[in-house]
CSV table of C-alpha atoms in Angstrom, one decimal:
chain,number,residue,atom,x,y,z
A,1,MET,CA,80.7,179.5,74.8
A,2,PRO,CA,80.3,176.8,72.3
A,3,PRO,CA,80.2,173.3,73.9
A,4,LYS,CA,83.4,171.3,73.9
A,5,PRO,CA,83.4,168.5,71.4
A,6,PRO,CA,83.3,165.0,73.0
A,7,GLN,CA,86.7,163.6,73.7
A,8,LYS,CA,87.5,160.1,72.4
A,9,ARG,CA,88.2,157.5,75.1
A,10,ARG,CA,91.7,156.6,75.1
A,11,PHE,CA,92.7,153.0,75.9
A,12,ASP,CA,94.0,152.8,79.5
A,13,ILE,CA,96.8,150.3,79.5
A,14,ARG,CA,96.4,150.0,83.3
A,15,TRP,CA,93.3,147.9,82.8
A,16,LEU,CA,95.2,145.5,80.5
A,17,VAL,CA,97.8,145.1,83.2
A,18,ILE,CA,95.2,144.4,85.8
A,19,VAL,CA,93.5,141.7,83.6
A,20,LEU,CA,96.8,140.1,82.8
A,21,CYS,CA,97.7,140.0,86.5
A,22,PHE,CA,94.4,138.2,87.3
A,23,PHE,CA,95.0,135.7,84.5
A,24,CYS,CA,98.5,134.9,85.6
A,25,LEU,CA,97.3,134.5,89.2
A,26,GLY,CA,94.6,132.0,88.1
A,27,VAL,CA,97.1,130.0,86.1
A,28,SER,CA,99.5,130.0,89.0
A,29,VAL,CA,96.8,128.8,91.4
A,30,SER,CA,95.8,126.0,89.0
A,31,ASN,CA,99.4,124.9,88.6
A,32,PHE,CA,100.0,125.1,92.3
A,33,THR,CA,96.9,122.9,93.0
A,34,GLY,CA,98.0,120.3,90.5
A,35,SER,CA,101.5,120.4,91.9
A,36,PHE,CA,100.2,120.2,95.4
A,37,GLN,CA,98.1,117.1,94.6
A,38,SER,CA,101.1,115.5,93.0
A,39,PHE,CA,103.2,116.4,96.0
A,40,LYS,CA,100.6,114.9,98.3
A,41,ARG,CA,100.7,111.6,96.4
A,42,ARG,CA,104.4,111.5,96.4
A,43,GLY,CA,104.4,112.4,100.1
A,44,ALA,CA,102.1,109.6,100.9
A,45,LEU,CA,104.3,107.1,99.1
A,46,LEU,CA,107.4,108.5,100.9
A,47,LYS,CA,105.6,108.4,104.2
A,48,GLU,CA,104.7,104.8,103.8
A,49,SER,CA,108.2,103.9,102.6
A,50,PHE,CA,109.7,105.8,105.6
A,51,GLN,CA,107.3,104.1,108.0
A,52,GLU,CA,108.2,100.6,106.7
A,53,SER,CA,111.9,101.4,106.8
A,54,PHE,CA,111.6,102.8,110.4
A,55,HIS,CA,109.7,99.7,111.6
A,56,SER,CA,112.3,97.5,110.0
A,57,LEU,CA,115.2,99.4,111.6
A,58,SER,CA,113.6,99.6,115.0
A,59,ASN,CA,112.8,95.9,114.8
A,60,THR,CA,109.1,96.6,115.5
A,61,SER,CA,106.1,95.6,113.4
A,62,PRO,CA,104.0,98.0,111.4
A,63,PRO,CA,100.4,98.6,112.7
A,64,THR,CA,98.0,95.7,112.0
A,65,VAL,CA,94.5,94.8,112.9
A,66,GLY,CA,94.4,92.1,115.4
A,67,ILE,CA,97.6,90.1,114.7
A,68,ALA,CA,101.3,90.6,114.3
A,69,PRO,CA,103.3,89.9,111.1
A,70,LEU,CA,104.2,86.3,110.5
A,71,HIS,CA,107.7,87.0,109.2
A,72,SER,CA,110.5,89.5,109.3
A,73,PRO,CA,114.0,89.8,107.7
A,74,GLN,CA,115.5,88.4,110.9
A,75,LYS,CA,113.2,85.4,111.0
A,76,TYR,CA,114.1,84.2,107.5
A,77,PRO,CA,117.6,85.6,106.7
A,78,GLY,CA,117.8,83.4,103.5
A,79,ALA,CA,114.4,84.6,102.2
A,80,ILE,CA,115.2,87.3,99.7
A,81,SER,CA,111.9,87.4,97.9
A,82,THR,CA,108.2,86.8,98.3
A,83,ALA,CA,108.6,83.3,96.9
A,84,ASP,CA,111.3,82.3,99.3
A,85,THR,CA,109.3,83.5,102.3
A,86,TYR,CA,106.1,81.8,101.0
A,87,VAL,CA,107.9,78.5,100.6
A,88,LYS,CA,109.2,78.7,104.2
A,89,LEU,CA,105.8,79.7,105.5
A,90,LEU,CA,104.3,76.7,103.8
A,91,GLU,CA,106.9,74.4,105.4
A,92,GLN,CA,106.2,75.9,108.8
A,93,TRP,CA,102.4,76.0,108.8
A,94,VAL,CA,101.0,73.4,106.4
A,95,SER,CA,100.7,69.8,107.5
A,96,LEU,CA,98.0,68.0,105.6
A,97,ASP,CA,98.1,64.9,107.8
A,98,GLN,CA,96.9,67.1,110.8
A,99,ASP,CA,94.8,69.5,108.7
A,100,PRO,CA,93.6,67.6,105.6
A,101,ASP,CA,91.2,70.4,104.5
A,102,GLY,CA,93.8,73.1,105.0
A,103,THR,CA,91.4,75.2,106.9
A,104,ASN,CA,92.9,75.4,110.3
A,105,LEU,CA,94.3,78.9,110.8
A,106,THR,CA,95.0,78.6,114.5
A,107,GLY,CA,98.1,80.6,115.3
A,108,LEU,CA,97.9,82.5,112.0
A,109,TRP,CA,94.8,84.6,112.2
A,110,ARG,CA,92.8,86.0,115.0
A,111,GLY,CA,90.4,88.3,113.1
A,112,PRO,CA,86.9,87.6,111.7
A,113,SER,CA,86.3,84.1,110.4
A,114,LEU,CA,87.5,83.5,106.8
A,115,PHE,CA,84.7,80.9,106.2
A,116,VAL,CA,81.5,82.4,107.7
A,117,TYR,CA,80.0,85.9,107.9
A,118,ASP,CA,79.4,87.8,111.1
A,119,ASP,CA,75.9,86.3,111.3
A,120,GLN,CA,77.5,82.9,111.0
A,121,THR,CA,76.1,82.1,107.6
A,122,LYS,CA,78.6,80.4,105.4
A,123,ILE,CA,80.7,82.2,102.7
A,124,PRO,CA,80.3,80.4,99.4
A,125,ALA,CA,83.9,79.2,99.3
A,126,GLN,CA,85.3,78.3,96.0
A,127,ALA,CA,88.7,78.7,97.6
A,128,ARG,CA,87.9,77.0,100.9
A,129,ARG,CA,90.6,74.3,100.8
A,130,HIS,CA,93.0,76.7,99.3
A,131,CYS,CA,92.4,79.6,101.8
A,132,LYS,CA,95.5,78.9,103.9
A,133,SER,CA,97.8,78.9,100.9
A,134,LEU,CA,96.4,82.2,99.6
A,135,PHE,CA,96.7,83.6,103.1
A,136,LEU,CA,100.4,82.6,103.4
A,137,ALA,CA,101.1,83.9,99.9
A,138,ALA,CA,99.8,87.4,100.7
A,139,SER,CA,101.4,87.4,104.1
A,140,ALA,CA,104.8,86.8,102.4
A,141,LEU,CA,104.8,90.2,100.7
A,142,THR,CA,108.0,92.1,101.0
A,143,GLY,CA,106.2,95.4,100.5
A,144,ASP,CA,107.8,96.2,97.2
A,145,GLY,CA,104.7,95.2,95.2
A,146,VAL,CA,101.0,94.4,95.1
A,147,VAL,CA,98.6,91.4,94.9
A,148,VAL,CA,96.5,91.3,91.7
A,149,GLU,CA,93.5,89.0,91.3
A,150,PHE,CA,91.6,88.1,88.2
A,151,GLY,CA,88.1,86.7,88.7
A,152,PRO,CA,87.5,86.7,92.5
A,153,TRP,CA,83.7,86.1,92.1
A,154,ILE,CA,82.1,87.0,95.4
A,155,GLY,CA,85.3,87.4,97.2
A,156,HIS,CA,86.2,84.4,99.3
A,157,SER,CA,89.7,84.2,97.7
A,158,SER,CA,90.0,88.0,98.2
A,159,ARG,CA,89.1,87.5,101.9
A,160,CYS,CA,91.9,85.0,102.4
A,161,LEU,CA,94.4,87.2,100.5
A,162,GLY,CA,93.2,90.3,102.5
A,163,ALA,CA,93.6,88.5,105.8
A,164,GLY,CA,97.2,87.6,104.9
A,165,LEU,CA,97.9,91.2,103.8
A,166,ASN,CA,96.4,92.4,107.1
A,167,THR,CA,99.2,90.6,109.0
A,168,THR,CA,101.9,92.6,107.1
A,169,GLY,CA,100.5,96.0,108.0
A,170,LEU,CA,100.6,97.0,104.3
A,171,GLU,CA,97.7,98.9,102.9
A,172,GLN,CA,96.4,99.4,99.4
A,173,ARG,CA,98.0,96.2,98.1
A,174,LEU,CA,95.0,94.1,96.9
A,175,TYR,CA,93.5,94.8,93.4
A,176,SER,CA,90.7,92.5,92.3
A,177,TYR,CA,89.3,92.5,88.7
A,178,ASP,CA,86.0,91.1,87.7
A,179,SER,CA,82.9,92.0,85.7
A,180,PHE,CA,80.9,91.4,88.9
A,181,ASN,CA,77.7,91.1,86.8
A,182,ASP,CA,77.9,87.7,85.1
A,183,PRO,CA,74.9,85.6,85.7
A,184,ILE,CA,75.7,83.2,88.6
A,185,ASN,CA,74.1,80.0,89.8
A,186,ARG,CA,71.9,81.3,92.6
A,187,ASN,CA,72.0,77.9,94.2
A,188,LYS,CA,75.6,78.6,95.2
A,189,LEU,CA,74.3,81.3,97.5
A,190,LYS,CA,72.0,78.9,99.4
A,191,GLY,CA,72.7,79.1,103.1
A,192,THR,CA,73.9,82.7,102.9
A,193,LYS,CA,72.2,86.0,103.7
A,194,TYR,CA,72.4,86.8,100.0
A,195,PHE,CA,70.3,84.0,98.6
A,196,ASP,CA,67.0,85.9,99.0
A,197,ASN,CA,68.5,89.2,98.0
A,198,PRO,CA,67.1,90.1,94.5
A,199,ARG,CA,70.1,92.3,93.9
A,200,SER,CA,72.4,89.3,93.8
A,201,ALA,CA,70.6,88.1,90.6
A,202,ARG,CA,71.9,91.2,88.8
A,203,GLU,CA,75.3,91.9,90.2
A,204,PHE,CA,77.5,90.8,93.0
A,205,ARG,CA,80.1,93.5,93.6
A,206,PHE,CA,78.4,94.4,96.8
A,207,ILE,CA,78.9,90.8,98.1
A,208,TRP,CA,82.6,91.0,97.2
A,209,GLU,CA,82.9,94.3,99.0
A,210,GLU,CA,81.3,93.0,102.2
A,211,THR,CA,83.3,89.8,102.0
A,212,ALA,CA,86.8,91.2,101.3
A,213,ARG,CA,86.7,94.5,103.1
A,214,ALA,CA,85.6,93.0,106.4
A,215,VAL,CA,89.2,91.8,106.8
A,216,TYR,CA,91.1,94.2,104.5
A,217,PRO,CA,89.3,97.6,104.2
A,218,SER,CA,91.7,99.0,101.5
A,219,ALA,CA,91.0,96.2,99.0
A,220,LYS,CA,90.0,97.7,95.7
A,221,ALA,CA,87.6,96.2,93.2
A,222,ILE,CA,87.9,97.1,89.5
A,223,GLU,CA,84.7,96.3,87.7
A,224,GLY,CA,84.3,95.5,84.0
A,225,ARG,CA,85.9,93.4,81.3
A,226,ILE,CA,89.5,92.9,82.4
A,227,GLU,CA,91.0,93.7,79.0
A,228,ARG,CA,89.2,97.1,79.0
A,229,VAL,CA,89.5,98.3,82.6
A,230,PHE,CA,93.0,97.1,83.4
A,231,ASN,CA,95.4,99.9,84.3
A,232,ALA,CA,98.5,99.3,86.3
A,233,ARG,CA,98.8,103.0,87.0
A,234,GLU,CA,96.1,102.5,89.6
A,235,TRP,CA,98.4,100.4,91.7
A,236,LEU,CA,100.4,101.7,94.5
A,237,LEU,CA,103.5,100.0,93.2
A,238,PRO,CA,104.3,98.7,89.7
A,239,LEU,CA,105.3,95.2,90.7
A,240,VAL,CA,103.1,92.1,91.2
A,241,GLU,CA,104.4,90.0,94.0
A,242,VAL,CA,101.3,87.7,94.0
A,243,PHE,CA,99.1,87.0,90.9
A,244,VAL,CA,95.9,85.0,91.4
A,245,ILE,CA,94.1,84.1,88.2
A,246,ASP,CA,90.7,82.4,88.1
A,247,THR,CA,89.7,83.6,84.6
A,248,ALA,CA,91.9,81.3,82.5
A,249,LYS,CA,89.6,78.3,81.8
A,250,THR,CA,91.2,77.8,78.3
A,251,HIS,CA,94.4,78.8,76.5
A,252,GLU,CA,92.4,81.5,74.7
A,253,HIS,CA,91.3,83.0,78.1
A,254,LEU,CA,94.9,83.1,79.3
A,255,LEU,CA,96.0,84.8,76.0
A,256,ALA,CA,93.3,87.4,76.6
A,257,THR,CA,94.2,88.5,80.1
A,258,GLY,CA,97.5,87.0,81.0
A,259,PRO,CA,99.8,89.5,79.2
A,260,LEU,CA,98.3,92.4,81.2
A,261,VAL,CA,100.0,91.2,84.3
A,262,TRP,CA,102.8,89.0,83.0
A,263,LYS,CA,105.3,91.9,82.4
A,264,TYR,CA,104.8,93.1,86.0
A,265,LEU,CA,105.9,89.7,87.4
A,266,ALA,CA,109.5,89.3,88.5
A,267,VAL,CA,111.8,86.6,89.8
A,268,GLY,CA,110.5,85.9,93.3
A,269,SER,CA,106.8,86.5,92.4
A,270,ILE,CA,104.1,83.9,93.1
A,271,ILE,CA,101.5,82.8,90.5
A,272,CYS,CA,98.3,80.9,91.7
A,273,PHE,CA,96.4,79.3,88.9
A,274,MET,CA,93.0,78.8,90.5
A,275,ASP,CA,91.8,76.6,87.6
A,276,PHE,CA,94.9,74.6,86.7
A,277,VAL,CA,94.8,70.8,86.8
A,278,LYS,CA,91.5,70.7,84.9
A,279,THR,CA,92.6,73.1,82.1
A,280,PRO,CA,95.2,73.2,79.3
A,281,GLN,CA,97.3,75.4,81.6
A,282,VAL,CA,98.9,72.1,82.7
A,283,GLU,CA,100.4,71.4,79.4
A,284,LEU,CA,101.5,75.0,78.8
A,285,VAL,CA,103.3,75.5,82.1
A,286,TYR,CA,105.0,72.1,82.1
A,287,SER,CA,106.2,72.3,78.5
A,288,GLN,CA,107.2,76.0,78.4
A,289,PHE,CA,108.3,77.1,81.9
A,290,VAL,CA,109.1,74.1,84.2
A,291,PRO,CA,111.7,72.3,82.1
A,292,ASP,CA,114.2,75.3,82.2
A,293,GLY,CA,113.4,76.1,85.9
A,294,SER,CA,111.5,79.3,85.2
A,295,LEU,CA,108.5,78.1,87.3
A,296,GLU,CA,108.7,75.8,90.3
A,297,LEU,CA,105.6,74.1,91.8
A,298,ALA,CA,105.3,75.2,95.4
A,299,TYR,CA,101.9,73.9,96.4
A,300,LEU,CA,98.7,72.3,95.0
A,301,ASP,CA,95.3,71.7,96.4
A,302,PHE,CA,94.4,68.0,97.0
A,303,CYS,CA,92.1,67.4,95.3
A,304,ALA,CA,90.9,70.6,93.6
A,305,SER,CA,92.0,72.8,90.8
A,306,PRO,CA,94.4,75.4,92.3
A,307,TRP,CA,98.2,75.0,91.9
A,308,VAL,CA,100.8,77.6,93.0
A,309,PHE,CA,104.1,78.3,91.3
A,310,VAL,CA,107.0,80.5,92.2
A,311,VAL,CA,108.9,82.4,89.6
A,312,ARG,CA,112.6,81.5,89.5
A,313,LYS,CA,113.6,82.9,86.1
A,314,PRO,CA,112.2,85.6,83.8
A,315,LEU,CA,109.0,84.4,82.0
A,316,PRO,CA,109.0,85.4,78.3
A,317,TRP,CA,105.4,85.9,77.2
A,318,VAL,CA,106.4,85.0,73.7
A,319,ARG,CA,106.4,81.3,74.7
A,320,VAL,CA,102.7,81.6,75.6
A,321,LEU,CA,102.0,83.2,72.2
A,322,GLN,CA,103.9,80.6,70.2
A,323,TYR,CA,102.7,77.6,72.2
A,324,ASP,CA,101.2,74.8,70.1
A,325,PRO,CA,101.0,71.3,71.5
A,326,GLN,CA,101.3,69.9,67.9
A,327,HIS,CA,104.9,71.2,67.7
A,328,TYR,CA,106.1,68.5,70.2
A,329,THR,CA,106.5,64.8,69.9
A,330,GLN,CA,104.8,62.1,71.9
A,331,ASP,CA,108.0,61.3,73.6
A,332,GLN,CA,108.4,64.9,74.7
A,333,TRP,CA,104.9,65.0,76.2
A,334,GLU,CA,105.5,61.7,77.9
A,335,SER,CA,108.6,63.1,79.6
A,336,TRP,CA,106.8,66.3,80.7
A,337,PHE,CA,103.8,64.4,82.2
A,338,LYS,CA,106.2,62.2,84.1
A,339,VAL,CA,107.6,65.4,85.7
A,340,ILE,CA,104.0,66.4,86.7
A,341,HIS,CA,103.6,62.9,88.2
A,342,GLU,CA,106.8,63.4,90.2
A,343,ASP,CA,105.8,66.9,91.3
A,344,VAL,CA,102.5,65.6,92.7
A,345,ASP,CA,104.4,62.9,94.7
A,346,ARG,CA,106.9,65.5,95.9
A,347,ILE,CA,104.3,67.9,97.2
A,348,ALA,CA,102.2,65.1,98.7
A,349,SER,CA,105.3,63.8,100.6
A,350,LYS,CA,106.5,67.3,101.6
A,351,PHE,CA,103.2,68.3,103.2
A,352,ARG,CA,102.4,64.8,104.5
A,353,VAL,CA,99.2,64.0,102.7
A,354,ALA,CA,97.8,61.1,104.6
A,355,ASP,CA,94.8,60.5,102.3
A,356,ALA,CA,96.0,58.4,99.4
A,357,GLU,CA,92.6,59.0,97.6
A,358,SER,CA,93.4,62.7,97.4
A,359,VAL,CA,96.7,62.0,95.7
A,360,GLU,CA,95.0,59.6,93.3
A,361,CYS,CA,92.4,62.2,92.6
A,362,VAL,CA,95.0,64.7,91.5
A,363,LYS,CA,96.7,62.1,89.3
A,364,GLY,CA,93.4,61.3,87.8
A,365,HIS,CA,93.0,64.9,86.6
A,366,VAL,CA,96.6,64.9,85.3
A,367,GLN,CA,95.8,61.7,83.4
A,368,ARG,CA,92.8,63.2,81.8
A,369,ARG,CA,94.9,66.2,80.6
A,370,HIS,CA,97.5,63.8,79.4
A,371,ASP,CA,94.9,61.8,77.4
A,372,GLN,CA,93.5,65.0,75.8
A,373,VAL,CA,97.0,66.0,74.6
A,374,LEU,CA,97.7,62.5,73.2
A,375,LYS,CA,94.3,62.5,71.5
A,376,SER,CA,95.1,65.8,69.8
A,377,LEU,CA,98.4,64.4,68.5
A,378,THR,CA,97.5,60.9,67.4
A,379,GLY,CA,93.8,60.3,68.0
A,380,SER,CA,94.8,57.2,70.0
A,381,LYS,CA,93.1,55.9,73.1
A,382,SER,CA,94.1,56.6,76.7
A,383,TRP,CA,97.4,55.4,78.0
A,384,ARG,CA,98.9,55.5,81.4
A,385,ILE,CA,101.8,57.7,82.5
A,386,GLY,CA,104.9,55.5,82.7
A,387,GLY,CA,103.4,52.5,81.1
């Protein structure tokens, strides 16, 4: 018999069906994984929201490390915002005649020292005199937003903020932005365990992490130029209840980084200018935001740079963009600087500053800012506020 001719292989559609099934299965798994991750993130937020609501309803405090919360809705029924609670906490806990340096945290904090490391070497403390104020600002959080910090250096201010957050039981609320690699004056590290560490000559994020996370483990450092690395989507919540800025040494610096956070501030937020009375921020704030009641001075450091304001009305950033001291008359500037003078006296009286030299120190800085503005307008010599 002659051999049968070879048969042509016919395409078997069953294989195509099998391949398509595996493909669809892979897509489904991928989509499920992405959805599951999204579901987990939403679940975490819902869980935290539920826990906070449950603790509020049951009149118990959320878990903390070592100390109970300082405030509750029942304690301050008139405090409807972070700013309101902060002002009340200041009135309750700050008395500069008894604690002129503002460093006594007895009754506020029972955790690790905010001024020395565990080995008892000191923390280089740019914010030493201002630590209690930062602590109280962070402890006033309602839980609806976060704390954002620009320029924390090696983290002493972050440590004070983190300790305050610790008392609220809220986690993932502190976000600190810095390049963490700018050359620093090594002499500022004398007396610390980092002075002889060669690594500190190159970068100091590791110092920040050890300083801040010792009291608030969920604190997050974002490294790089703030304008490039800033991303509010990284925050747990899109509202800034406390904004601490130590990067605005000039108006140009404020223009570079300020708008990133400004739109996330709300009525009831707190703004701490860590370099205020020695910079042009004095003129900007008191000409653009104080006269109409948008910002109200809540506290200032006698006698150092930090001043703290609470937001009472919306803050249009366009005022910062359009600001030019040359647009105002000498009489206008005289009236605004008198308000600053009155504010200093008001805060000194409210918190019982017993050291007259500290008050005069602040007024001296204000006077120098005043003279700078006047010089830019007329080129004239120094003149005293009110005469």
